[in-house]
Coordinates of C-alpha atoms (C1' of nucleotides) in Angstrom, one line a residue:
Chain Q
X1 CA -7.5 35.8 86.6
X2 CA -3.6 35.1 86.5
X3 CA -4.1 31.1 86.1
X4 CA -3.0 31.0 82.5
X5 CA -0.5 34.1 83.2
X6 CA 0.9 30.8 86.3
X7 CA 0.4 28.4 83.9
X8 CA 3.2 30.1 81.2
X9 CA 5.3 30.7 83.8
X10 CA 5.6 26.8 84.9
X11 CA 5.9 25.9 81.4
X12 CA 8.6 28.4 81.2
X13 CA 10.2 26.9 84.4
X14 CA 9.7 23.2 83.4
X15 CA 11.7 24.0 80.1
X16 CA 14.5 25.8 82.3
X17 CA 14.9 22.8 84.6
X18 CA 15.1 20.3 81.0
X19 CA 17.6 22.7 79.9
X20 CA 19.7 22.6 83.0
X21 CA 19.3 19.1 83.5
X22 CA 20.7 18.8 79.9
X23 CA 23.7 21.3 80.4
X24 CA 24.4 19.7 83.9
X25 CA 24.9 16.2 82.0
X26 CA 26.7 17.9 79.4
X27 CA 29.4 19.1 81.8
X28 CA 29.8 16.6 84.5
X29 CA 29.4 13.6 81.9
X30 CA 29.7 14.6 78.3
X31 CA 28.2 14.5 75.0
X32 CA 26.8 11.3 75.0
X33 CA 25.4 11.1 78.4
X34 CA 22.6 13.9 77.4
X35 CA 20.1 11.4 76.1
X36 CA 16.2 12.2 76.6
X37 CA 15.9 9.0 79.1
X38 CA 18.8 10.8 81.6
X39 CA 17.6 14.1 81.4
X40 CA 14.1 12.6 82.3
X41 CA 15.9 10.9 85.1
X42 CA 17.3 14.0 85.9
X43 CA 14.5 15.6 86.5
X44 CA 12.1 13.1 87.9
X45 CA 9.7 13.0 85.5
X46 CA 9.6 10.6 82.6
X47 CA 10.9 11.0 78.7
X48 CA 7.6 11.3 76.7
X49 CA 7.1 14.7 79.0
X50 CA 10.6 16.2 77.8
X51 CA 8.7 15.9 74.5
X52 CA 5.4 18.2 76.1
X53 CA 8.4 21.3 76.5
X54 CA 10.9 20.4 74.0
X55 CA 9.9 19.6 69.9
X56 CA 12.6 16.8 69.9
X57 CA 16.4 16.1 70.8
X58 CA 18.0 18.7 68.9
X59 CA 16.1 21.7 70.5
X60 CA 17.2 20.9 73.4
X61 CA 20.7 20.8 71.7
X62 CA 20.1 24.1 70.3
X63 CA 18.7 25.5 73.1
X64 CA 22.3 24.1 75.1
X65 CA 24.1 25.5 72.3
X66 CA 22.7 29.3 72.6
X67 CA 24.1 29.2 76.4
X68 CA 27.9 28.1 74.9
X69 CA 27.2 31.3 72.6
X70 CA 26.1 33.5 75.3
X71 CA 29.4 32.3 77.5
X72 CA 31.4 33.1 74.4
X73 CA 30.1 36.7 74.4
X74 CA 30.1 37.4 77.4
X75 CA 33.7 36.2 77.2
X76 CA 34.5 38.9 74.6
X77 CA 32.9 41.7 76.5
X78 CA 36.3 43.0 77.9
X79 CA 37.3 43.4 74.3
X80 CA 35.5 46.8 74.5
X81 CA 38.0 48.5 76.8
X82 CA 41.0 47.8 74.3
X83 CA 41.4 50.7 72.5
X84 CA 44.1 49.9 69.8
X85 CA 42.0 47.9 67.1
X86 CA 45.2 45.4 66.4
X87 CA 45.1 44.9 70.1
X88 CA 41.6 43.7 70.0
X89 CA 41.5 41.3 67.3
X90 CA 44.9 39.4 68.8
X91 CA 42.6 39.1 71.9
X92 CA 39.3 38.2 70.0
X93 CA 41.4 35.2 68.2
X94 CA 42.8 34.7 72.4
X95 CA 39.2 34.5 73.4
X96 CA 38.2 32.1 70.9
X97 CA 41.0 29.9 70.8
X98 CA 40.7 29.6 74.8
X99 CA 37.0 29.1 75.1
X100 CA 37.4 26.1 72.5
X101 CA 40.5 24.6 74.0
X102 CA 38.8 24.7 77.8
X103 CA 35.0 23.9 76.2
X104 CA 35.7 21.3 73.6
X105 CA 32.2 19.5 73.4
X106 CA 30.6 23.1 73.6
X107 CA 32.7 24.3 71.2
X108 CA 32.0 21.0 69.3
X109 CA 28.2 21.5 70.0
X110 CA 28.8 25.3 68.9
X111 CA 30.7 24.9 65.7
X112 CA 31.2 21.6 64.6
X113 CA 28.2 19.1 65.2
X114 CA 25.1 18.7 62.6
X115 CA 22.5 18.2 65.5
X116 CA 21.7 21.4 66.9
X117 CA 21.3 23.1 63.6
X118 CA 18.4 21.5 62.9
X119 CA 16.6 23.1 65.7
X120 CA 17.3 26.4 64.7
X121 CA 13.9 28.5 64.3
X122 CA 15.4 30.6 61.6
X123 CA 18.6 31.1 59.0
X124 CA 18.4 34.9 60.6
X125 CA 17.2 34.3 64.2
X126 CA 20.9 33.4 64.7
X127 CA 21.3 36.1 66.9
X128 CA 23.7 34.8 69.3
X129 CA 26.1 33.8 67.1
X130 CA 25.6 36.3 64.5
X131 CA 26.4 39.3 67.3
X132 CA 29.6 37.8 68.0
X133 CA 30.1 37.3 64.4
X134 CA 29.5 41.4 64.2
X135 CA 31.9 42.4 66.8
X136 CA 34.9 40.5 65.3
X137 CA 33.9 42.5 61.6
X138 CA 34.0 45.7 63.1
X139 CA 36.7 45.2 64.9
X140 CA 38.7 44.3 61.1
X141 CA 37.0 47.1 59.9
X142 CA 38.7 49.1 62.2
X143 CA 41.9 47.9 61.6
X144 CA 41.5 48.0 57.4
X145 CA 40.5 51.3 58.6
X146 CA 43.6 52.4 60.3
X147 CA 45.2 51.2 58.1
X148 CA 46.7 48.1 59.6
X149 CA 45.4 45.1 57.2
X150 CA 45.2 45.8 53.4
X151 CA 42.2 44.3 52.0
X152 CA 39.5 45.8 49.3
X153 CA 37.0 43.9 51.1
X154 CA 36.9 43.4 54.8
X155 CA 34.5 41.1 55.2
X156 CA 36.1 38.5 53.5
X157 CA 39.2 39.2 55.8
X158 CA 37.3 38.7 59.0
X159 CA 35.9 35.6 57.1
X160 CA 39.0 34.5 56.6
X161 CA 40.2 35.1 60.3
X162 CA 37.4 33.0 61.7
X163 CA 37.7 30.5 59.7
X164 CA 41.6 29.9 60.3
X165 CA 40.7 30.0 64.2
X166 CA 37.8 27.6 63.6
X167 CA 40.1 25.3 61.1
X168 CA 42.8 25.0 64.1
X169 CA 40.7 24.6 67.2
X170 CA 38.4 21.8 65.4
X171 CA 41.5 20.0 63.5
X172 CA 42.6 19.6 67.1
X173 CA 39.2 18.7 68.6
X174 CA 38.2 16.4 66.6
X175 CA 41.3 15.0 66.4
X176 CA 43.1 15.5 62.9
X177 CA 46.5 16.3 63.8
X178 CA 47.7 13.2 66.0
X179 CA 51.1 14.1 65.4
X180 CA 50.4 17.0 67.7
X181 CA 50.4 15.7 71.5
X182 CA 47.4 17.9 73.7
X183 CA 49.7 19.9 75.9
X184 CA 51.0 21.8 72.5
X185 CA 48.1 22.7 70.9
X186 CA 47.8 25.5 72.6
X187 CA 51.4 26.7 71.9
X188 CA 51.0 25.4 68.2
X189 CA 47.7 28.2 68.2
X190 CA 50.0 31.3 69.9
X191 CA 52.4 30.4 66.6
X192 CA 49.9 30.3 63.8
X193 CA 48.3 33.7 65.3
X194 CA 52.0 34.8 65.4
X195 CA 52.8 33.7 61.6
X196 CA 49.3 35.1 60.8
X197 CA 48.7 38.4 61.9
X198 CA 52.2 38.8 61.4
X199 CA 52.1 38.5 57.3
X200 CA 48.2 40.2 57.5
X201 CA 48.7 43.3 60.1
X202 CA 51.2 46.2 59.7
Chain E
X1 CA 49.0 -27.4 48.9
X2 CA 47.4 -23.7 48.2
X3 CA 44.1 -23.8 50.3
X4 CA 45.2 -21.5 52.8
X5 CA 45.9 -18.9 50.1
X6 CA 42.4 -19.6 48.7
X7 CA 41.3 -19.1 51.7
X8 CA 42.8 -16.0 52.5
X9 CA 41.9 -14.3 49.1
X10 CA 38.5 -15.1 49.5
X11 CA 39.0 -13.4 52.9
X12 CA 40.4 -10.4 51.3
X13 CA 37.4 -10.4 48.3
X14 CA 34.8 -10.3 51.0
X15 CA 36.2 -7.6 52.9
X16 CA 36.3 -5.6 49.3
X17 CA 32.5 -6.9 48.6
X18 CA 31.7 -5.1 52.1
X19 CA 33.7 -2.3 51.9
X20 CA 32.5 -1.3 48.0
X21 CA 28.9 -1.9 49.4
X22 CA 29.6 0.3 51.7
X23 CA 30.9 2.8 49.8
X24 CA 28.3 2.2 47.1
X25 CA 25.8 3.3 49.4
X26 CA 27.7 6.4 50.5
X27 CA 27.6 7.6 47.4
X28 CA 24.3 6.8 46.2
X29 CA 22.2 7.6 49.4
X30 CA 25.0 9.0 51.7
X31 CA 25.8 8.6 55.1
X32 CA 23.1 7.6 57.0
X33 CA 22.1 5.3 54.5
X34 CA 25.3 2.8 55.4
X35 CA 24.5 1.0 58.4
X36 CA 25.4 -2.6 58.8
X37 CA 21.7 -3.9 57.8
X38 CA 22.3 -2.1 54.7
X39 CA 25.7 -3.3 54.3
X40 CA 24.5 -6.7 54.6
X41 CA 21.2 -6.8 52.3
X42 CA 24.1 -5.1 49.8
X43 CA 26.0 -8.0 49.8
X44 CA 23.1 -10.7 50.4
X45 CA 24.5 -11.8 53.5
X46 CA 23.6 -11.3 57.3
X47 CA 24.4 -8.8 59.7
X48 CA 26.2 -10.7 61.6
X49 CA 28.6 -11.8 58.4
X50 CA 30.1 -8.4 58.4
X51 CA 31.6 -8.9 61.8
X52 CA 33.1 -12.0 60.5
X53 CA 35.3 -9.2 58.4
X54 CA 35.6 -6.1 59.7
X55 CA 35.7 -5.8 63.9
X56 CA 32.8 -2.9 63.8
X57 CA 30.8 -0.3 61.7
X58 CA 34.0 2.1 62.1
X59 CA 36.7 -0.2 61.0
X60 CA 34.5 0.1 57.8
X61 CA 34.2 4.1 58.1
X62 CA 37.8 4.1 58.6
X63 CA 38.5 2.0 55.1
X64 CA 35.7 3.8 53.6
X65 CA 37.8 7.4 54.8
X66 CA 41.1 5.8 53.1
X67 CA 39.3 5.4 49.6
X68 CA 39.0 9.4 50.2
X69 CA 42.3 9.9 50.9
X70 CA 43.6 8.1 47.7
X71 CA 41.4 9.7 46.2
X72 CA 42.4 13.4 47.1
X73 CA 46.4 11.9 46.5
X74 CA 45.3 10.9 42.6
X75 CA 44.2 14.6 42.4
X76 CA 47.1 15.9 44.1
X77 CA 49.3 14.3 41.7
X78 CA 49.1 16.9 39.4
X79 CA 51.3 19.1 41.5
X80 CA 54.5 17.8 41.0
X81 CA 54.2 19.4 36.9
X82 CA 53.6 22.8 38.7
X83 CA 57.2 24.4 38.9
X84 CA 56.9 27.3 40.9
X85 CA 56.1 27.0 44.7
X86 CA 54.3 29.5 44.8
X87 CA 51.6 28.2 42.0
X88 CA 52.1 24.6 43.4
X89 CA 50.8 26.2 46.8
X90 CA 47.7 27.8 45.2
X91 CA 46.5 24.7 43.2
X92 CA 46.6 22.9 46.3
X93 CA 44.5 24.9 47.9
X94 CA 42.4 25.0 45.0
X95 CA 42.5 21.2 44.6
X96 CA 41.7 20.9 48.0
X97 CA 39.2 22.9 48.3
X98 CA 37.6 21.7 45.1
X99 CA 37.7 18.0 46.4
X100 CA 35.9 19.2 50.0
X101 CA 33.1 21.0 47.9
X102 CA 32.6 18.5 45.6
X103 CA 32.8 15.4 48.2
X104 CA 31.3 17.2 51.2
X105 CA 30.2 14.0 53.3
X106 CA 33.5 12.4 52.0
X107 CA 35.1 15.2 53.0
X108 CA 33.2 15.0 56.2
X109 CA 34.1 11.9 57.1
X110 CA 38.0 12.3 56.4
X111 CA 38.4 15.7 58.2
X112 CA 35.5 15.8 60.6
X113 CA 33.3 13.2 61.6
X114 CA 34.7 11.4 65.3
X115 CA 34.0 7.5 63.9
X116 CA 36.8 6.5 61.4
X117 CA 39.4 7.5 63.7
X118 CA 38.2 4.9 66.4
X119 CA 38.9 2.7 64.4
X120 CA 43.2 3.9 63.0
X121 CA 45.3 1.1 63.1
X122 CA 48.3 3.4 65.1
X123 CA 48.2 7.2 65.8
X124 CA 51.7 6.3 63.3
X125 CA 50.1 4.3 60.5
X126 CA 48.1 6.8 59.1
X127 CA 50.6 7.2 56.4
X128 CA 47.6 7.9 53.2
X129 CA 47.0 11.2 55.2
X130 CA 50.5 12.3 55.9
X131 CA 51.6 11.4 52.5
X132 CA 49.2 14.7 51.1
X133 CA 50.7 16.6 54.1
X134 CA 54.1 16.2 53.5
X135 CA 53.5 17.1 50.1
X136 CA 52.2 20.6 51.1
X137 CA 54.9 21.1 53.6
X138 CA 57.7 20.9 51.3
X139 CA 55.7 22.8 48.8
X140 CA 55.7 25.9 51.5
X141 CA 58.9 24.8 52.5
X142 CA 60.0 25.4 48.9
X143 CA 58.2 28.7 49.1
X144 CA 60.0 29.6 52.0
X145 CA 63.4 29.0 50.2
X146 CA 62.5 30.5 47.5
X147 CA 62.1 33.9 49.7
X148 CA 58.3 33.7 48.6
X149 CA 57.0 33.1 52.2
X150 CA 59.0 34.7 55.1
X151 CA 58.4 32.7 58.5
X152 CA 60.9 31.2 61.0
X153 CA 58.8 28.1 60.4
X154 CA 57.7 26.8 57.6
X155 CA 55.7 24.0 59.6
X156 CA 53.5 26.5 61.3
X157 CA 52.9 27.7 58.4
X158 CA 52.1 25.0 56.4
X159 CA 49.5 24.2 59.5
X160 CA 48.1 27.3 59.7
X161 CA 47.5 27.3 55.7
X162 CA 45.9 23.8 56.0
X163 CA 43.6 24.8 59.0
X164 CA 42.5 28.1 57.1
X165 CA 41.4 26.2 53.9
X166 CA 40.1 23.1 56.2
X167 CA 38.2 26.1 58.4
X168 CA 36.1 27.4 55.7
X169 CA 35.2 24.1 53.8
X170 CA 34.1 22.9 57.2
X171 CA 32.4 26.0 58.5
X172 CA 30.3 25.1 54.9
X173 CA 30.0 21.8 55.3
X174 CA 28.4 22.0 58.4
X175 CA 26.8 24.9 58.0
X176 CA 27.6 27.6 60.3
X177 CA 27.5 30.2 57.7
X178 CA 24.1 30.1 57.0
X179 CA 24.0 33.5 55.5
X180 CA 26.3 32.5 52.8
X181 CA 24.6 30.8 49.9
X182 CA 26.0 27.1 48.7
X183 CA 26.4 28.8 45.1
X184 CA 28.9 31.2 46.8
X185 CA 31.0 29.0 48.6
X186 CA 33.7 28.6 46.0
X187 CA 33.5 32.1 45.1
X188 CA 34.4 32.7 48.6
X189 CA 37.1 30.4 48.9
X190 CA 38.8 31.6 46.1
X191 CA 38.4 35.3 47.7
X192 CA 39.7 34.0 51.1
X193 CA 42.4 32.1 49.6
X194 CA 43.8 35.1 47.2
X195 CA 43.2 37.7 50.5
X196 CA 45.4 35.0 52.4
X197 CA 48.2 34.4 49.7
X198 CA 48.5 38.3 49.2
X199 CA 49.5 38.8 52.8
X200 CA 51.6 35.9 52.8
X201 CA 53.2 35.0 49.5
X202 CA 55.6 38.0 48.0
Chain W
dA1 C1' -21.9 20.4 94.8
dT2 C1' -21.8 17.7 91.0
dT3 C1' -20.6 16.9 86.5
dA4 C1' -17.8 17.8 82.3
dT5 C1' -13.7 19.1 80.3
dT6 C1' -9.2 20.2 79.9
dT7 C1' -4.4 19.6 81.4
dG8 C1' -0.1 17.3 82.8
dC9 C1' 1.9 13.3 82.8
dT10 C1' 3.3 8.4 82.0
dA11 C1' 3.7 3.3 80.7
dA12 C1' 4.3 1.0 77.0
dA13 C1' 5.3 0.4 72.6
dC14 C1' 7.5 1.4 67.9
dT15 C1' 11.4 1.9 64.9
dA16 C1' 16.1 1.8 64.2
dT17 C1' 20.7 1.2 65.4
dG18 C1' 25.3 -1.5 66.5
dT19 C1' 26.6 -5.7 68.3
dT20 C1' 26.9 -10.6 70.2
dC21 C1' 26.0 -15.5 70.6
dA22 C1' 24.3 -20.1 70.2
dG23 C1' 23.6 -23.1 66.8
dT24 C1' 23.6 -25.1 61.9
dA25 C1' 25.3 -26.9 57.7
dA26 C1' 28.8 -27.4 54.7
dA27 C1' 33.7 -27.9 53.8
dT28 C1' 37.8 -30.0 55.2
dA29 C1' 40.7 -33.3 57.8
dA30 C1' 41.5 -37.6 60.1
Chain Y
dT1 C1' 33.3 -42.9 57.3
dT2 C1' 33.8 -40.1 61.1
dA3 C1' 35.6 -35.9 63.4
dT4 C1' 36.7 -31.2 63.3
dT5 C1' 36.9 -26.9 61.6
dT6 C1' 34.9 -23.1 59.0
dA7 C1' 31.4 -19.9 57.3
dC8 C1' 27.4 -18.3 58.2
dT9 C1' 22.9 -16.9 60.3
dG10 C1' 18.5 -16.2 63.3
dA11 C1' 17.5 -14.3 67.1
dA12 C1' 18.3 -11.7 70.6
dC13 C1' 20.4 -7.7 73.6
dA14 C1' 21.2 -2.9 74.6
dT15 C1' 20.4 1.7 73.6
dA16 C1' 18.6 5.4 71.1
dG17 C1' 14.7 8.9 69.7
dT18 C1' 10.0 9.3 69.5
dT19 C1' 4.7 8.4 69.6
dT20 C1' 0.4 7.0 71.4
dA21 C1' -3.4 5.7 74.3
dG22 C1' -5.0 6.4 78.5
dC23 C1' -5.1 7.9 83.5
dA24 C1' -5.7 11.1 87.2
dA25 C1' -5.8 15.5 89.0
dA26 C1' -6.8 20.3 88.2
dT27 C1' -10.0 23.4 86.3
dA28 C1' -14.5 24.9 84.3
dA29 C1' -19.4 24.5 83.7
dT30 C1' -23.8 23.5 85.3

DNA sequence: ATTATTTGCTAAACTATGTTCAGTAAATAA
DNA sequence: TTATTTACTGAACATAGTTTAGCAAATAAT
């Protein structure tokens, strides 16, 4: 019989509702507004039975997170029909950059926040992120490779290029350059890539 | 007669009684363990007491943050025996760096955490922070005169060197490198910092 | 068809947090 | 000696995440 075949497949669809009820409060109201009680308001059912699909808080978090990563990548897909490999890491640092300044709490939830972290099933089940992560080192690879960034190691380079994207984006997201109105930080990002890839890329 | 003053130095010890409780316990059992409850049994007073001094849990984050930025000034004061620009730029970094490592949730709550700066007297007064900025801009800026860094300007890239180093501390403070080991994060740094300088300092 | 069991769900409670407020007792002023 | 101000606190409020005991309906067994 296909009961227990129906019965996965509801417990599959009750999760997916949770989930979207979580990533619809996330958009229209923020951070703070995903709490167990409004997502069980959400979906008209009460909190104790977000707890019968979802281990805790921060699996849900995680679980919210993966779809930010999956936006991201699918973000960077048109990177593949740029041939030059200079061309394609100024756009990979233009994807990034974008996606944070236009999803700020994702981003947050992506790259900055302790909470979803927790919730990850395992250091190398990171596959989301980790994929991403790939593209951007083969696309340095291909540039050390040309010939267009000296480095004897080009992992540390790409390391290095994420983490200058990431340092910007979260100084301004979580608010550590006041000095800097909101309008400009997206001008003040064009300029460090600029003054960047300028002293890094031949 | 002086009652007033009494008055208002006894003011001014209990706030210090709070805040080093405060602090005591963010060393000793880090930063979950300060809550106000804590705070309070610290101190051997109530709750409610510590509103009497401080207007909520992150005016005290927000004093606690300060002690972290004098703190990372003491260590910075080193700098101004370095002669070159260009070495006075790589112990900063390596200062720095070496404070965020060794101070993570310090760190954390300077440079990332959303609380203490709910609680910044003016977006202007938050002189203990610009004080260690200023110091590394005219640091590059000497670079840049010197002919050592070659950039139309010098405050980009003094931004984009502080994001870089503030982007990998906090992509290993927070953990979104998991496949990096903690015993390798300085390692790195000091990789990512002498890839950076290479491209940038002649 | 009736009984037993499992499943899906929930009301209520528990713990912990930041925070407020009414009231008390001591210090000060009148 | 009385009035007032000051310093403090107990108790409560609101909001979280989370757990547990139990109920009712769906399913399985007899």
């Amino acid at each position: 019989m296909g009961l227990s075949e129906r019965k996965e497949r509801e417990k599959l669809e009750m999760r997916e509702m949770i989930l979207s009820a979580a990533k619809r409060l996330f958009i229209r109201e923020g951070f703070d507004s995903v709490t167990i009680r409004r997502i069980a308001d959400e979906i008209e059912y009460s909190p104790a039975t977000v707890y019968l699909y979802y281990k805790d808080k921060d699996s849900i978090l995680c679980a919210l997170q993966e779809t930010g990563f999956r936006e991201l990548s699918r973000r960077m897909e048109v990177l593949s029909s740029i041939a030059h490999p200079v061309d394609r890491l100024k756009a990979s640092g233009k994807i990034y950059c974008d996606f944070a300044l236009e999803n700020r709490e994702m981003y947050d939830l992506m790259f900055i926040m302790r909470a979803p972290m927790n919730a990850l099933p395992s250091p190398e089940e990171w596959t989301v992120g980790r994929h991403s992560y790939e593209l951007l080192q083969s696309t340095v690879q291909d540039c050390v490779d040309g010939g267009h960034i000296s480095t004897p190691d080009a992992k540390i380079a790409t390391f290095a290029l994420w983490a200058l994207m990431h340092g910007v984006v979260s100084i301004f997201i979580r608010e550590r350059a006041p000095m800097i109105p909101a309008d400009q930080h997206s001008r003040i990002i064009s300029k460090i890539m600029e003054f960047s890839l300028a002293n890094v890329v031949k």
